[in-house]
Tab-separated table of C-alpha atoms in Angstrom:
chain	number	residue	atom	x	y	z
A	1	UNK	CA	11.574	16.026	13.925
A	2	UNK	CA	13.290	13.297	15.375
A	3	UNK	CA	11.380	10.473	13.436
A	4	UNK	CA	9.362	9.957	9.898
A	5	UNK	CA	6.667	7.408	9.764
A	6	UNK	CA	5.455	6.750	5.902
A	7	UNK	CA	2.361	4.898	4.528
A	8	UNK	CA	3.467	2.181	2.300
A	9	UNK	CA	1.320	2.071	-1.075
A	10	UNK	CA	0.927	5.263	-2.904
A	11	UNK	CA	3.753	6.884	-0.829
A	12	UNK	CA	7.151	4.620	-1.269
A	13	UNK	CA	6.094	2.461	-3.546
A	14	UNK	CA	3.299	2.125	-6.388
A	15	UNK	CA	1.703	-1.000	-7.140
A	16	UNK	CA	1.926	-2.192	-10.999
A	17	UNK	CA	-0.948	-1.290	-13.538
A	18	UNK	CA	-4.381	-3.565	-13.500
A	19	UNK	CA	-3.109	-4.272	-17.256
A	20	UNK	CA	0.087	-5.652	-15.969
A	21	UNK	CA	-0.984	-7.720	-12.576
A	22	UNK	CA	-3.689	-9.256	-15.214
A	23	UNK	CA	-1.466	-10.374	-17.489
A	24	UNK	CA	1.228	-11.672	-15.202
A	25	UNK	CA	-1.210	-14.144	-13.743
A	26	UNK	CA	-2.521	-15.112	-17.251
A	27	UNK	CA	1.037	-15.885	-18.184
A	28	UNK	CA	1.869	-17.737	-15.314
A	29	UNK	CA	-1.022	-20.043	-15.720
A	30	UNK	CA	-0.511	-20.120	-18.963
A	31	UNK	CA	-3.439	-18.928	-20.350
A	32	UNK	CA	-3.915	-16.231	-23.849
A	33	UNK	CA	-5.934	-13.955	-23.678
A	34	UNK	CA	-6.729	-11.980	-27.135
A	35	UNK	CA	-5.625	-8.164	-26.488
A	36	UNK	CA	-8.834	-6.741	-26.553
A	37	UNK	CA	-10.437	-9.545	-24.395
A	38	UNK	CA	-7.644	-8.937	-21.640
A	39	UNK	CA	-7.700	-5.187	-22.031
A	40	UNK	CA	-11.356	-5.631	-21.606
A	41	UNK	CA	-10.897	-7.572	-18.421
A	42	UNK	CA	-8.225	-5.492	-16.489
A	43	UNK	CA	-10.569	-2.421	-16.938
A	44	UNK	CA	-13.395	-4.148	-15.276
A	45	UNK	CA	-10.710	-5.056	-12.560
A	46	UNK	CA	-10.052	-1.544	-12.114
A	47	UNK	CA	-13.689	-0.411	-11.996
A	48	UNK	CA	-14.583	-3.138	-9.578
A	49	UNK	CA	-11.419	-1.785	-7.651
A	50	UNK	CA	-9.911	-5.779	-7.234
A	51	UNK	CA	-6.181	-4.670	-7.099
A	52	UNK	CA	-5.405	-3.795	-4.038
A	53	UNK	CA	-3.183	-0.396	-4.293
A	54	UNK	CA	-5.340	0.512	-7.216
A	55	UNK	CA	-8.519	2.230	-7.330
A	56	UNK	CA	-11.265	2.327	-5.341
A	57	UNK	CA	-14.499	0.271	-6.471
A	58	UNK	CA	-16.416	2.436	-8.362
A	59	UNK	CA	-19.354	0.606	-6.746
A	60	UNK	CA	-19.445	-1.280	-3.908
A	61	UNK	CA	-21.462	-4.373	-3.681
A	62	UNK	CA	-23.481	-4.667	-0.902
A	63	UNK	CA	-22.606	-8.228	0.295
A	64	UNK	CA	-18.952	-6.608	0.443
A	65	UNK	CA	-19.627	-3.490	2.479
A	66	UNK	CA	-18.845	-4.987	6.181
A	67	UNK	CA	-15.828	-6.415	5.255
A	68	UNK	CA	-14.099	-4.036	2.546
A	69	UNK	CA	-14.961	-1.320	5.978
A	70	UNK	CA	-12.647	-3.118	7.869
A	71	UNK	CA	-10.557	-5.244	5.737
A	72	UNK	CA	-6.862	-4.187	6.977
A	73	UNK	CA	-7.880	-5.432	10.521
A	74	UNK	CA	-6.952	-9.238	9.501
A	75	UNK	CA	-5.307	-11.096	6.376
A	76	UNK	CA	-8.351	-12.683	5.921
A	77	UNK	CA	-10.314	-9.944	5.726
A	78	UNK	CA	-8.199	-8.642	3.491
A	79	UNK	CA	-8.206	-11.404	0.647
A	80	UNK	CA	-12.114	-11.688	1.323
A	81	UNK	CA	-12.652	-7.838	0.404
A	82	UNK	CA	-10.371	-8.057	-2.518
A	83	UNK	CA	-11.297	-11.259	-4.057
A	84	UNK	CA	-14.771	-10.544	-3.480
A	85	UNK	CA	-14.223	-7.412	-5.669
A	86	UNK	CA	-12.135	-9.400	-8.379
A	87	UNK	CA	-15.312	-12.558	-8.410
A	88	UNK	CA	-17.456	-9.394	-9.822
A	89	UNK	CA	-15.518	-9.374	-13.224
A	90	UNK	CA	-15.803	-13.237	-14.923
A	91	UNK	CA	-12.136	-14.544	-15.848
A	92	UNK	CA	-11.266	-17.813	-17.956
A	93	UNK	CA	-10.378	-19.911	-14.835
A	94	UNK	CA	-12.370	-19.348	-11.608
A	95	UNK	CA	-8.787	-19.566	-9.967
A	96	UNK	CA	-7.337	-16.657	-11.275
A	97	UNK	CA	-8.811	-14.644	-8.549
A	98	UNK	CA	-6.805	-16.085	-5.821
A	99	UNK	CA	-3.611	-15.884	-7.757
A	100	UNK	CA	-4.550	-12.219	-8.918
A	101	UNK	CA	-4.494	-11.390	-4.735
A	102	UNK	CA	-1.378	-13.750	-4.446
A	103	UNK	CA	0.723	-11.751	-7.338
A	104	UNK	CA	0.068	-8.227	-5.658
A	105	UNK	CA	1.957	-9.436	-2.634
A	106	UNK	CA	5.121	-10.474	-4.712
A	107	UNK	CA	7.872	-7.748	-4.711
A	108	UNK	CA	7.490	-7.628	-8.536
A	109	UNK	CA	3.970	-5.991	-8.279
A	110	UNK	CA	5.682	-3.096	-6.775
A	111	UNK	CA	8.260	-0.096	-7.649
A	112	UNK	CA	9.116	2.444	-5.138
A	113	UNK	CA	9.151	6.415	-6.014
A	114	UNK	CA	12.389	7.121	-7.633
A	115	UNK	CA	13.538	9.029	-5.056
A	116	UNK	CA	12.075	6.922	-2.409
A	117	UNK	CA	15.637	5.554	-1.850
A	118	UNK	CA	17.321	9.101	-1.469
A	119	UNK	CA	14.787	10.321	0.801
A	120	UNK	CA	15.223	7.449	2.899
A	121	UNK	CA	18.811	7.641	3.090
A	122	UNK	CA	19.086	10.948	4.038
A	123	UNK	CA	16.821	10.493	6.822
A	124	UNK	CA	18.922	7.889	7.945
A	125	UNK	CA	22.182	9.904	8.023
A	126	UNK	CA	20.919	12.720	10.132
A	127	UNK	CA	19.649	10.289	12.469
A	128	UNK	CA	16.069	10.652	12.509
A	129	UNK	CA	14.105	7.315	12.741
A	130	UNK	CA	11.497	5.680	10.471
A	131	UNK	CA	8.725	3.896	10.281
A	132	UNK	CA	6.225	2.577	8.138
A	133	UNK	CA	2.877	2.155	9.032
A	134	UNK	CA	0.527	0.426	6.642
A	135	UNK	CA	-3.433	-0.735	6.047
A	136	UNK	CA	-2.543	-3.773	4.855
A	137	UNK	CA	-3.679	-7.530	4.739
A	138	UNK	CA	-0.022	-9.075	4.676
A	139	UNK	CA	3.499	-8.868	5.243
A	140	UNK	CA	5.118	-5.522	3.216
A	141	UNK	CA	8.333	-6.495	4.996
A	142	UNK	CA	10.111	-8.975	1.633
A	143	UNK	CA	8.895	-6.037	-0.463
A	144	UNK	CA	11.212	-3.509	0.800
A	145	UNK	CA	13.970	-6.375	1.220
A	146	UNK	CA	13.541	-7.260	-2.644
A	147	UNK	CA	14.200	-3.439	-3.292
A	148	UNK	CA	16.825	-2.606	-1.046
A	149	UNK	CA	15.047	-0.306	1.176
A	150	UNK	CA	14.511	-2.296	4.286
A	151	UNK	CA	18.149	-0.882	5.503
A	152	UNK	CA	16.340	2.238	6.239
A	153	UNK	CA	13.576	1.137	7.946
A	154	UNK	CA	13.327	1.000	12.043
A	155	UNK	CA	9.792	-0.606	12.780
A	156	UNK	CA	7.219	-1.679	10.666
A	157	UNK	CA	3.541	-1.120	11.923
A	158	UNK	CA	1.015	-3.366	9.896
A	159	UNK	CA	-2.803	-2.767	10.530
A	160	UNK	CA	-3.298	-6.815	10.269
A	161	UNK	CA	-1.078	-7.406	12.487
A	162	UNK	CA	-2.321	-5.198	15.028
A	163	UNK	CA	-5.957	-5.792	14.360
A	164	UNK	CA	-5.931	-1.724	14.137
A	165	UNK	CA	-6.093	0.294	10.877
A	166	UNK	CA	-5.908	3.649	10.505
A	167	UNK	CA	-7.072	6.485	11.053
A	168	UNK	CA	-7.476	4.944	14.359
A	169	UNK	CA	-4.494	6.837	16.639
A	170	UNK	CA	-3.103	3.618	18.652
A	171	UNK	CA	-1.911	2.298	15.419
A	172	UNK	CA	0.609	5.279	15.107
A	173	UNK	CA	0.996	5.627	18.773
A	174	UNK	CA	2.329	1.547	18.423
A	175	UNK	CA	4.921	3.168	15.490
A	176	UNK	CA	6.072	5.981	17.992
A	177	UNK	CA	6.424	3.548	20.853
A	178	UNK	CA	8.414	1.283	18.700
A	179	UNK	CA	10.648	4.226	17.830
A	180	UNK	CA	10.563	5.624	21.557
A	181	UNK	CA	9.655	9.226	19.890
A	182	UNK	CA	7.869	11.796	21.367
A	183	UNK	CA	4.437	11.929	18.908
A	184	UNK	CA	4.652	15.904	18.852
A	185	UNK	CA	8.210	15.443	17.387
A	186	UNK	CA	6.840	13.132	14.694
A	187	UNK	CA	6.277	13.324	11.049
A	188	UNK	CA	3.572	11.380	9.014
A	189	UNK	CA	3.950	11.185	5.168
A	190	UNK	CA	1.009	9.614	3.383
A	191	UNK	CA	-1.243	9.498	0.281
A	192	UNK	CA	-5.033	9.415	2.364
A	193	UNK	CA	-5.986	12.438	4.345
A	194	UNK	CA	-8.442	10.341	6.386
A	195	UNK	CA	-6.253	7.423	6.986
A	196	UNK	CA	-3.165	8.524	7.620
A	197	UNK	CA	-4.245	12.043	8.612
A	198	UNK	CA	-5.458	10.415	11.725
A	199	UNK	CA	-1.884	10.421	13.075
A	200	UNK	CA	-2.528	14.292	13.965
A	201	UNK	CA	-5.251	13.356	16.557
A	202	UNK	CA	-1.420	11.914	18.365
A	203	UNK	CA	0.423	15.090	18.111
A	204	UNK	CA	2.029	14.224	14.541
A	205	UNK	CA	2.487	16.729	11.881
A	206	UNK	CA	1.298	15.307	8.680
A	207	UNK	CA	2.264	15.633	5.255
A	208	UNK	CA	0.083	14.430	1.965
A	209	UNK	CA	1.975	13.613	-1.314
A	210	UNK	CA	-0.126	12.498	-4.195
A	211	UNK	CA	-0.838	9.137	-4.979
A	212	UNK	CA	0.502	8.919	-8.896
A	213	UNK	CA	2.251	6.254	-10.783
A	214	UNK	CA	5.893	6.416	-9.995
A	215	UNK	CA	6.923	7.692	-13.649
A	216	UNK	CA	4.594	10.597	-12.608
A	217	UNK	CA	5.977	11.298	-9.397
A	218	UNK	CA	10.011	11.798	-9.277
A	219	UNK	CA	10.178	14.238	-6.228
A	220	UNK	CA	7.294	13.587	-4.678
A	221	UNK	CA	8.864	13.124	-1.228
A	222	UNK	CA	11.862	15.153	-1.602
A	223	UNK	CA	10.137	17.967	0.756
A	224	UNK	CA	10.091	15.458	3.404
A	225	UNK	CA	13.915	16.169	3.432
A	226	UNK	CA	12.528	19.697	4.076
A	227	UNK	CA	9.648	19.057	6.942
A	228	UNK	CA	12.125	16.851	8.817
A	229	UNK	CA	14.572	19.760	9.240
């Protein structure tokens, strides 16, 4: 393989627990919450699937099924699909849902893999290139800078920024053309066999690692190392 392209949440980095983007925006606003009523509250979150990173709605609304279809084609999309999903679960402060979409774009809503790093690195040393390519509403870019990680990182191919999102082929045809590799000599890590298994319709092998909070996951990409040869 002469270059890697990974998805971005749910591959090299997790995003923080409902429990814990809740109550981050309910401190910052400085607003208490009894236990049990914000316990309460992050679960709907969950079910309702608001955080994006998280879980899928358990039920869509209807009003919301256009635009959560194609919500990585445009930021605006993006926030309207999520905060849509977030104005289904009642809150103490109506404005809470905006800041609830505005704290999952802060590096602090995110930890990579543990060996996210190591994998990366070693990639780097033998020369191959990477990429990240991403279904995603805003820029990932200050994420990877907050956790050192952007060193590794060649091109960064953002479905909002493209208007594409995968599994639609151009989008990783975009990351292979940035990284002037031949698709056939391309590897694509993910988390979604649909989304990012579309890169094989290019030519690109594709691996699947399982989308797991990071404590869960230690070596999840370490076969990478492996697959890249």
């Amino acid at each position: 393989m002469t270059a890697v392209l990974f998805d971005f949440s749910g591959t090299l980095f997790r995003i923080e627990s409902t429990a814990s983007w809740l109550r981050a925006v309910l401190d910052d606003a400085d607003i208490t919450l009894p236990e049990p009523e914000l316990v309460q509250a992050a679960n709907a979150l969950e079910v309702a699937g608001a955080l994006p990173g998280g879980a899928n709605p358990a039920q869509l609304p209807e009003e919301l099924a256009e635009v959560w279809r194609i919500r990585d084609q445009s930021a605006e999309l993006h926030r309207a699909a999520y905060t849509g999903l977030s104005r289904q679960v009642e809150l103490p402060d109506p404005g809470l849902h905006d800041a609830l979409y505005d704290r999952h774009r802060t590096p602090a809503a995110w930890t990579p893999y543990p060996d996210a790093a190591e994998v990366l690195q070693a990639l780097c040393e033998r020369g191959i290139g990477i990429g990240v390519v991403s279904n995603i509403g805003w820029d990932l870019r200050p994420v990877f800078c907050e956790h050192g990680l952007d060193r590794y990182v060649d091109a960064y191919v953002l479905s909002y920024e493209h208007g594409i999102q995968k599994p639609d082929p151009r989008l990783f045809a975009v990351a292979c053309e940035a990284l002037e590799v031949d698709p056939r000599e391309t590897l694509m890590v993910g988390d979604d066999r649909r989304a990012d298994g579309g890169a094989a319709a290019l030519g690109c092998r594709v691996h699947l690692v399982d989308h797991l909070p990071a404590a869960e996951r230690p070596d999840g990409l370490r076969p990478v190392l492996e697959l890249a040869g």
